[in-house]
Short mmCIF file of C-alpha atoms and ligand atoms in Angstrom, two decimals:
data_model
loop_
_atom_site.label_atom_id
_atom_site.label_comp_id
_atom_site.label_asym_id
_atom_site.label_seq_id
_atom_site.Cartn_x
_atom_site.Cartn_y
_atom_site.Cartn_z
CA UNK I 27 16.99 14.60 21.56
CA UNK I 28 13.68 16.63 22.26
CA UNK I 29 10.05 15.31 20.48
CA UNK I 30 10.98 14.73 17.01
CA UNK I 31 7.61 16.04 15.27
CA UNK I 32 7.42 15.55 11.32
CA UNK I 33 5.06 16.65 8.71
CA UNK I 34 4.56 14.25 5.94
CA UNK I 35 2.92 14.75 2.62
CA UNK I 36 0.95 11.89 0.55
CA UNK I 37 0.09 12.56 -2.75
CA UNK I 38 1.45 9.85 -4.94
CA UNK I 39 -2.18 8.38 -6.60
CA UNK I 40 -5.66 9.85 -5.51
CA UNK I 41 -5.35 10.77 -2.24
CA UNK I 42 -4.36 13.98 -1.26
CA UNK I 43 -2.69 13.67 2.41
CA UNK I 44 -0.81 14.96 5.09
CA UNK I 45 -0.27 13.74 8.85
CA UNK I 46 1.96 14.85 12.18
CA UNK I 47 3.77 12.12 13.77
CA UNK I 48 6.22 12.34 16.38
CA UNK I 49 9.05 10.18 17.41
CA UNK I 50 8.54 8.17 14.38
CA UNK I 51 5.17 5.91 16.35
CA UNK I 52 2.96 8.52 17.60
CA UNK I 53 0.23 9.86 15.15
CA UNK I 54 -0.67 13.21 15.91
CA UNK I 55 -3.12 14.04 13.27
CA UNK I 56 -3.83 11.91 10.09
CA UNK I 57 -5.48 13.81 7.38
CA UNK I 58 -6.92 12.01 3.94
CA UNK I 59 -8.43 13.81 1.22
CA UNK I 60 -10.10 11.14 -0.93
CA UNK I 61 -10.48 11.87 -4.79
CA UNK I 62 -11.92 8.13 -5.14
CA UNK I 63 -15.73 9.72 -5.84
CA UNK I 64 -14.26 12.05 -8.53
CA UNK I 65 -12.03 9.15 -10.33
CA UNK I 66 -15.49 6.27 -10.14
CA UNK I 67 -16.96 8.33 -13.25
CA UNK I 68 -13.98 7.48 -15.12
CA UNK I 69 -13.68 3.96 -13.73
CA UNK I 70 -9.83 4.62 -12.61
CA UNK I 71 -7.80 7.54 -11.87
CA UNK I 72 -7.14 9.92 -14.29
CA UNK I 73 -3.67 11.24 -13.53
CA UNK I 74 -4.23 14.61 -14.98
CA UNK I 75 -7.63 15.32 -12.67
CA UNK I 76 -5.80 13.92 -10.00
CA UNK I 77 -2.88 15.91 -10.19
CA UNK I 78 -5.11 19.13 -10.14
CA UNK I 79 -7.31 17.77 -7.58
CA UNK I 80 -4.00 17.63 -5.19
CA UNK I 81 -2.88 21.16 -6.12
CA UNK I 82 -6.06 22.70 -5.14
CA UNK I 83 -6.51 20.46 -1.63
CA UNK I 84 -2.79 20.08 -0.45
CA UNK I 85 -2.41 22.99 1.23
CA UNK I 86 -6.11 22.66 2.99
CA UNK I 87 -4.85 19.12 3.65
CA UNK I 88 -1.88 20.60 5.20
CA UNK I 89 -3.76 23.32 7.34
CA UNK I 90 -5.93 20.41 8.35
CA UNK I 91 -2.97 18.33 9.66
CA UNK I 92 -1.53 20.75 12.04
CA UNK I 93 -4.34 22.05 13.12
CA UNK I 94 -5.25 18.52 14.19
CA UNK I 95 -2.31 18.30 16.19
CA UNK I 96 -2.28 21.99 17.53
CA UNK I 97 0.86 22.81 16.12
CA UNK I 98 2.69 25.53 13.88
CA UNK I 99 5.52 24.58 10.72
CA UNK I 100 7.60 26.77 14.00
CA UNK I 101 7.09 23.25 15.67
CA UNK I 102 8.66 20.95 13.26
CA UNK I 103 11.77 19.20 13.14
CA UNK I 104 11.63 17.98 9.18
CA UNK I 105 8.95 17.97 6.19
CA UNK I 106 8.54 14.77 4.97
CA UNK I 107 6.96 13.73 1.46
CA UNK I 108 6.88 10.32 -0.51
CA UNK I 109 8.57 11.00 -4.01
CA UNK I 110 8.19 7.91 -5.95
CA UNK I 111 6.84 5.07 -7.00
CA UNK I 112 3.55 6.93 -7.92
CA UNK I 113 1.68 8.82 -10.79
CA UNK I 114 4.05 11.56 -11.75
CA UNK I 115 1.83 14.40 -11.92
CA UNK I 116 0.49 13.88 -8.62
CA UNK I 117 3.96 12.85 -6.84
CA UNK I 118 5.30 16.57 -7.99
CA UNK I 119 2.56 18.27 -6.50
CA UNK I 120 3.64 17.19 -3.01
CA UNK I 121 7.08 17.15 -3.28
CA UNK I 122 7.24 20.86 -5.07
CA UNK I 123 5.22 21.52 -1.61
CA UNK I 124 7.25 19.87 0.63
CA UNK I 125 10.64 21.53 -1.00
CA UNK I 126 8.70 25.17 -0.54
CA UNK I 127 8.22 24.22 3.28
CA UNK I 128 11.40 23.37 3.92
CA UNK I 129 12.91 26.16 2.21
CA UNK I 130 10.84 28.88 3.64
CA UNK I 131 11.24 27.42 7.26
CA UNK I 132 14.66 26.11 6.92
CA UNK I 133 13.63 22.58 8.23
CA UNK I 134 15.35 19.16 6.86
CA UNK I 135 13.45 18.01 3.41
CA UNK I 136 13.08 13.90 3.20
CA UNK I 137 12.10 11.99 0.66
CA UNK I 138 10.47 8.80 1.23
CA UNK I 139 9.86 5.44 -0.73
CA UNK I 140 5.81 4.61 -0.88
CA UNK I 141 6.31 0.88 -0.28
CA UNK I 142 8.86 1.48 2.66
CA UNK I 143 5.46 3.45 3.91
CA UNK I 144 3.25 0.87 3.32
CA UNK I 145 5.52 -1.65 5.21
CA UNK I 146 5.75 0.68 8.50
CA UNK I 147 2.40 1.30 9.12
CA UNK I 148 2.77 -1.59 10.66
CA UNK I 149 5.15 0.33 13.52
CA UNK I 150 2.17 2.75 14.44
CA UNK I 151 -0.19 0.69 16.43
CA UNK I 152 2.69 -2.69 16.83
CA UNK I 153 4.97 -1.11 19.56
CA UNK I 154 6.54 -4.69 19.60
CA UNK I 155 7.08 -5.00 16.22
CA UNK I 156 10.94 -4.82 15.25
CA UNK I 157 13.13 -6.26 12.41
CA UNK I 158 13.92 -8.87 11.41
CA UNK I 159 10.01 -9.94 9.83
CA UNK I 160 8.29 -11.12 6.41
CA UNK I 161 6.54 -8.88 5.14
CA UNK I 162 3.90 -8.80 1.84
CA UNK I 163 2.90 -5.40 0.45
CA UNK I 164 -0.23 -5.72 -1.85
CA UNK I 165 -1.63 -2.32 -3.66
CA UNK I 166 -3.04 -1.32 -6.41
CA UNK I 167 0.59 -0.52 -8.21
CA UNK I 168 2.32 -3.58 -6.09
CA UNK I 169 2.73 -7.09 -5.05
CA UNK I 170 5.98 -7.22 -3.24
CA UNK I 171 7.40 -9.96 -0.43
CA UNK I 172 9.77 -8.31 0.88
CA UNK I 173 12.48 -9.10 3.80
CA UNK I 174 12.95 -5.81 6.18
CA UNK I 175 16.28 -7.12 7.50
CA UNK I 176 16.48 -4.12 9.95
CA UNK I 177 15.15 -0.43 10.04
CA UNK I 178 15.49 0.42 6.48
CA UNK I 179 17.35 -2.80 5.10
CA UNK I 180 14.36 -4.01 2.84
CA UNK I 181 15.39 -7.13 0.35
CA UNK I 182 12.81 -7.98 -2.28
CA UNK I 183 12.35 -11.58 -1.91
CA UNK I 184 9.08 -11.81 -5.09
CA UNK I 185 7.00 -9.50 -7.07
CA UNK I 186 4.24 -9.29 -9.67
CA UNK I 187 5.21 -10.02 -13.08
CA UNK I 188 2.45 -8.04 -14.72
CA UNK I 189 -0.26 -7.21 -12.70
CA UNK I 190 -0.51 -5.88 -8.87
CA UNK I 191 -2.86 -7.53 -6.90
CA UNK I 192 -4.86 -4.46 -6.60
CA UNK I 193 -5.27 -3.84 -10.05
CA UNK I 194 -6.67 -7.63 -10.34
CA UNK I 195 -9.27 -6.53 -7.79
CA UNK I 196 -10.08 -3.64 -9.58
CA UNK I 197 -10.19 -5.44 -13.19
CA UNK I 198 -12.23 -7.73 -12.01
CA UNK I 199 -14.84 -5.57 -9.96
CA UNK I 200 -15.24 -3.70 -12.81
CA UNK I 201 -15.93 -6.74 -15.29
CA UNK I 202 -18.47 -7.89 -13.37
CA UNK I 203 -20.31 -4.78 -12.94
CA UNK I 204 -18.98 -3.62 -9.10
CA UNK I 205 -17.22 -0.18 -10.00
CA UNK I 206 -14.59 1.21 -8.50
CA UNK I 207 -12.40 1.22 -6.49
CA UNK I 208 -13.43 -3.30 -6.95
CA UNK I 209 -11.05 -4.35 -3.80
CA UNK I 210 -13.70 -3.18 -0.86
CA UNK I 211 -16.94 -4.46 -3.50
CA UNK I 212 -15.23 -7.88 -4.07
CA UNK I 213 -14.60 -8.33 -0.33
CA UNK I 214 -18.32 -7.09 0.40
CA UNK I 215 -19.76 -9.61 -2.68
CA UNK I 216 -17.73 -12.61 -2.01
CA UNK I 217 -18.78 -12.68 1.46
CA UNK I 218 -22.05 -13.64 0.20
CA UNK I 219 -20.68 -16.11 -2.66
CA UNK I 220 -19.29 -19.63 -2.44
CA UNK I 221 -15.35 -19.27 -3.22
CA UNK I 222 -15.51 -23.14 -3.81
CA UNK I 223 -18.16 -22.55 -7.11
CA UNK I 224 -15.59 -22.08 -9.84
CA UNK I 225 -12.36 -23.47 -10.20
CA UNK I 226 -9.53 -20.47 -11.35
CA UNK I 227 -6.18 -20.95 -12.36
CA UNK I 228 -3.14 -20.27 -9.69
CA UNK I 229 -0.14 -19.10 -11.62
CA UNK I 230 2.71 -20.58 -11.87
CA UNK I 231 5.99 -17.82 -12.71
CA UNK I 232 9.11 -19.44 -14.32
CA UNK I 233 12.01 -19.04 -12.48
CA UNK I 234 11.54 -17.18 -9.22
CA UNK I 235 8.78 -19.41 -6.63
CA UNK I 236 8.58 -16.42 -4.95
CA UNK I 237 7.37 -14.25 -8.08
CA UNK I 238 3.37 -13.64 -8.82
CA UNK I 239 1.27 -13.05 -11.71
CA UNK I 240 -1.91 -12.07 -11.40
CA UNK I 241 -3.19 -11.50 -15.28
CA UNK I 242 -3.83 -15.09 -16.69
CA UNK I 243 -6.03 -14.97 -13.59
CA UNK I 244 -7.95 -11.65 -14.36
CA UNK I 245 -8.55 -13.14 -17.90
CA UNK I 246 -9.61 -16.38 -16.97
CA UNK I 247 -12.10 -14.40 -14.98
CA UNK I 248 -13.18 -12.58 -18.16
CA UNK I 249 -12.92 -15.84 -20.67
CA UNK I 250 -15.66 -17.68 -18.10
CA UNK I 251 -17.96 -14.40 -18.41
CA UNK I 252 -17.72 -14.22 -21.99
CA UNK I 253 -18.30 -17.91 -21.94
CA UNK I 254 -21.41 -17.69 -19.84
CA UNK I 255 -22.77 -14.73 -21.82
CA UNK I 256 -22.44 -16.67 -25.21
CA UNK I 257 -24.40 -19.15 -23.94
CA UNK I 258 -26.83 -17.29 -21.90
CA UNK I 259 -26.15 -18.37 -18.78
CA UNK I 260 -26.74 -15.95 -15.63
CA UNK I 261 -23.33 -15.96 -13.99
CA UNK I 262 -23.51 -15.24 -9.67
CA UNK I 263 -21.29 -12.13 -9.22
CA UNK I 264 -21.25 -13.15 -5.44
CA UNK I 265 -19.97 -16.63 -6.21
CA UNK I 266 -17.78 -15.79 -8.74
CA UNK I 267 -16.17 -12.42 -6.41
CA UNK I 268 -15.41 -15.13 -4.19
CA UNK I 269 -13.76 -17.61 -6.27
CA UNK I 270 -11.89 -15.52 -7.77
CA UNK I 271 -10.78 -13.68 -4.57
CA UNK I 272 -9.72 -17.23 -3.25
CA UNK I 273 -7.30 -17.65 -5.71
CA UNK I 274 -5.54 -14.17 -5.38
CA UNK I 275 -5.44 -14.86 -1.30
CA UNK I 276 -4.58 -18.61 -1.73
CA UNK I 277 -1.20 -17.60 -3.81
CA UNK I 278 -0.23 -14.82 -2.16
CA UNK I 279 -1.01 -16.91 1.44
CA UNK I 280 1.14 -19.81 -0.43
CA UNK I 281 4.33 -17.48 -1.32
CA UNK I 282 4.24 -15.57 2.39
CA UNK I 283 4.68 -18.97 4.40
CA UNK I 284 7.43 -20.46 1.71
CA UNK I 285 9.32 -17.03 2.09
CA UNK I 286 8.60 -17.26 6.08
CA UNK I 287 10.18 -20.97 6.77
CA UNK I 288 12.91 -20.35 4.07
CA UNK I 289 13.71 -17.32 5.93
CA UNK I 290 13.06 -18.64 9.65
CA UNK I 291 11.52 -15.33 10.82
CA UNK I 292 8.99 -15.16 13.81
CA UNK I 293 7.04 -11.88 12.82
CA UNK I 294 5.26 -11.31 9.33
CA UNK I 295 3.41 -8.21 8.71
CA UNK I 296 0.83 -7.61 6.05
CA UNK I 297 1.01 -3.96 4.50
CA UNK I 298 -1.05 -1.87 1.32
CA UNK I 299 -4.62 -1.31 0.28
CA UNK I 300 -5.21 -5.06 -0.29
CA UNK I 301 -4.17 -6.05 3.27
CA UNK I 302 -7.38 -4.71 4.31
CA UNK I 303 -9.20 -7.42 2.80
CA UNK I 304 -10.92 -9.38 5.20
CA UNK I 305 -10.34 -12.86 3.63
CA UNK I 306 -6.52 -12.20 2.90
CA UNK I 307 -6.15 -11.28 6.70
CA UNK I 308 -8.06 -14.08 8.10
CA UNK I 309 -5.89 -16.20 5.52
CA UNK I 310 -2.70 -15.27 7.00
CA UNK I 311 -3.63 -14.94 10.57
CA UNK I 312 -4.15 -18.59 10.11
CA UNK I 313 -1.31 -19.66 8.24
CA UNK I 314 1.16 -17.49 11.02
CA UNK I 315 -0.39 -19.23 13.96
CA UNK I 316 0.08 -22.50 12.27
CA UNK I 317 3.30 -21.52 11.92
CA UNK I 318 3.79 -19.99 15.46
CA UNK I 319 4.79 -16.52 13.84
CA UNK I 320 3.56 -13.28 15.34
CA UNK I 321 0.96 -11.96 12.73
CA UNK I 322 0.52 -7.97 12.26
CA UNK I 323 -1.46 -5.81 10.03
CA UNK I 324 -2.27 -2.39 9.76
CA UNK I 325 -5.75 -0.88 10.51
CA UNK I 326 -7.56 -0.45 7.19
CA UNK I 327 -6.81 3.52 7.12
CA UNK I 328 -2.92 2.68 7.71
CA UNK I 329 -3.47 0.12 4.82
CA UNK I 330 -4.89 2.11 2.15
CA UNK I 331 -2.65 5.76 1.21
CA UNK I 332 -1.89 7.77 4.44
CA UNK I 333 0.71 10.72 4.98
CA UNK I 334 1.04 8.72 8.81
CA UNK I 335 3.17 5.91 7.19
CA UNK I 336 5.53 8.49 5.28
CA UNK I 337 5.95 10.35 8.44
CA UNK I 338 6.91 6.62 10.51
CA UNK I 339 9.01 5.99 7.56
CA UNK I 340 10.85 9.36 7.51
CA UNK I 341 11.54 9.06 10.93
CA UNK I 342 13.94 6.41 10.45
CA UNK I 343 16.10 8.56 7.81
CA UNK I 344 16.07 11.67 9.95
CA UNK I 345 17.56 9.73 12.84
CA UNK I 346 20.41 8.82 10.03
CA UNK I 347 20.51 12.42 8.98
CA UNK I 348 19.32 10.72 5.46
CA UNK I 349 18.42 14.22 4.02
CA UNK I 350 17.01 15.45 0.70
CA UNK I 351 18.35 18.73 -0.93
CA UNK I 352 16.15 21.08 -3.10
CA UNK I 353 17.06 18.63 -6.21
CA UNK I 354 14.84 15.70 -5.16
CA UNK I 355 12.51 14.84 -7.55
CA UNK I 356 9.63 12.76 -8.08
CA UNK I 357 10.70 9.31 -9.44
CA UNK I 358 7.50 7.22 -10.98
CA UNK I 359 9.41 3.68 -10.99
CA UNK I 360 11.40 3.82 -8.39
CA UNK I 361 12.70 0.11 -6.58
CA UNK I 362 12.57 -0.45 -2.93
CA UNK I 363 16.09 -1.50 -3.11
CA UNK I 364 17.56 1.70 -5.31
CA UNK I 365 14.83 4.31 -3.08
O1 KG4 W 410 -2.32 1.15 -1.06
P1 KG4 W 410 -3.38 1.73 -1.89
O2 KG4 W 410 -4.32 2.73 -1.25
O3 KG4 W 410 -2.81 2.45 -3.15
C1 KG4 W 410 -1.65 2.05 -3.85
O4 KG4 W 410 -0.54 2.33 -3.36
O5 KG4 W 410 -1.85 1.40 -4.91
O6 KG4 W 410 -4.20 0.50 -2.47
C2 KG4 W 410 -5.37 0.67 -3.23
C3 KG4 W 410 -5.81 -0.71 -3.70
C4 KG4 W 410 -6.95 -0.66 -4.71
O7 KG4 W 410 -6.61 -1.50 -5.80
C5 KG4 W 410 -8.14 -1.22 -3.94
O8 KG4 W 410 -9.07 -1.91 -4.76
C6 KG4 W 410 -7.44 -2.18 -2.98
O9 KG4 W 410 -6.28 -1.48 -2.58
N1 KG4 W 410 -8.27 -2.49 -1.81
C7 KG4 W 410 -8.75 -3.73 -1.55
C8 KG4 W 410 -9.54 -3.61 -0.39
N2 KG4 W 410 -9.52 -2.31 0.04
C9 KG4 W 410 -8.72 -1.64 -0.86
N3 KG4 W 410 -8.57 -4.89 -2.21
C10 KG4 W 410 -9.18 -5.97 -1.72
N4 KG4 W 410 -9.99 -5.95 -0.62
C11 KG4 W 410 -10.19 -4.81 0.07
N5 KG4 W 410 -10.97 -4.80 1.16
ZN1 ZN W 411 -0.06 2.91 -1.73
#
């Protein structure tokens, strides 16, 4: 088979992207169009700004992309785009793109799951990473452990119950005056705090071990401001970014190595916005090489929303001939296990 080159298309939150990869590993041109400085007025993304906001820069995005890897849509083999989970609005935008590509150039259309993105960005700069591995994908919209049992066999082993990790981060940041987006400002702050100066809760789901919850936590946080403001005490953002951050990596560090020696796997791969957290990474780069398990995470612009990981994942489907007709749609909720 000659260079497989695809074009993948990003657009399902605030960032407006589009990258070249080829032969499913190599990444010729990575393009990211951040709306994050137009969605901090509002505190959180507004799906109807973003969803203009991706109409007017996908196609600049998309220009951008192949002119990065000095190539034509006359060199493609397949136009990729991630169709769901996401913000509706903005998930439309790139796949009514992507469908008017692949029409107008007669190249294979391919829809592709966000998470199963997230997860192989871990195949772009880990040439020896290969299935069977552990794998925990933490984002703003998810908290998953997931089992990749081979290329494109995912099994969802534990997820959030109510809140994504993320979205703790961001609840949080913003609480105690950070802004958004909170993850990269609660990093920054509680690497200046003591994580040992207040106590918080780890939950505890009913039923599944495997499952988090991340809300009792996020109010916990806000019942000990409150508490502090009633009675006029000066509360230490630092301190308390860090505490507070050492229970989200704690749990989610706890769940990984339970799911890792239930599972007896040798490779675990953090994946998502939230893997780029420096105290979640240390956390598990520890716990693996305790455990003598291969530890892998993405470089923090594979972590956060990239077209690169859609066009990785859509490799795997094109070598299946898993192809999309002109009815694909965006689908907001969609499982890893149904997508
Ligand atoms: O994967 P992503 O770009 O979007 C979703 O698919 O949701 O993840 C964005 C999330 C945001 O909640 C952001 O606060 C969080 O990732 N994040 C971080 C860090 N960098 C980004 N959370 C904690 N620490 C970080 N360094
Ligand atoms: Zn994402």
């Amino acid at each position: 088979m000659d260079n497989v080159r695809i074009l993948a298309i990003e657009s399902s939150c605030d960032e407006t992207a589009a990258a070249v990869v080829e032969n499913g590993r190599k990444v010729l041109s990575n393009i990211i169009y951040s709306q994050i400085d137009l969605h901090t007025l509002y505190g959180g993304v507004v799906p109807e700004i973003a969803s203009r906001k991706h109409i007017e820069k996908i196609n600049p995005v998309i220009e951008a992309a192949l002119s990065k890897a000095e190539c034509t849509l006359s060199d493609l083999s397949a136009i990729a785009v991630t169709y769901g989970p996401g913000l509706v609005g903005p998930l439309l935008v790139g796949v009514a793109e992507a469908k008017a590509i692949a029409f107008a150039k007669k190249l294979p259309l391919i829809g592709v799951h966000h998470i199963k993105g997230h997860i192989c960005a871990n195949y772009i700069e880990n040439e020896n990473l290969k299935p069977p591995f552990m794998t925990l994908v933490v984002s703003g919209g998810h908290t998953h452990l997931v089992r990749v049992r081979d290329y494109g066999e995912y099994e969802v082993i534990g997820r959030t119950r109510d809140d994504a990790a993320g979205e703790a981060f961001d609840k949080v940041a913003r609480a105690i005056g950070l802004g958004y987006p909170g993850g990269p400002k609660i990093d920054a702050a509680a690497k200046r705090g003591d994580c040992n100066a207040i106590e918080f809760p780890k939950a505890k789901v009913n039923g599944s071990e495997y499952d988090f919850s991340f809300s009792g936590l996020k109010s916990a946080v806000l019942n000990y401001l409150n508490h502090a403001q009633m009675r006029g005490e000066k509360v230490n953002p630092d301190d308390l970014a860090a505490s507070f951050q050492k229970a989200v990596v704690d749990v989610l560090t706890e769940h990984a190595v339970m799911a890792i020696k239930q599972f007896k796997l040798n490779d675990f791969a953090l994946a998502g916005g939230v893997a780029s957290n420096s105290a979640l990474r240390a956390s598990m780069a520890e716990a693996c090489d305790r455990l003598g398990v291969r530890f892998y995470c993405p470089s923090p612009v594979y972590c956060t929303d990239n077209a690169a990981m859609i066009g990785v994942a859509a490799y795997d489907e094109y070598i299946k001939g898993n192809f999309a007709d002109y009815s694909l749609n965006a689908i907001p909720n969609i499982g890893i296990e149904e997508g």
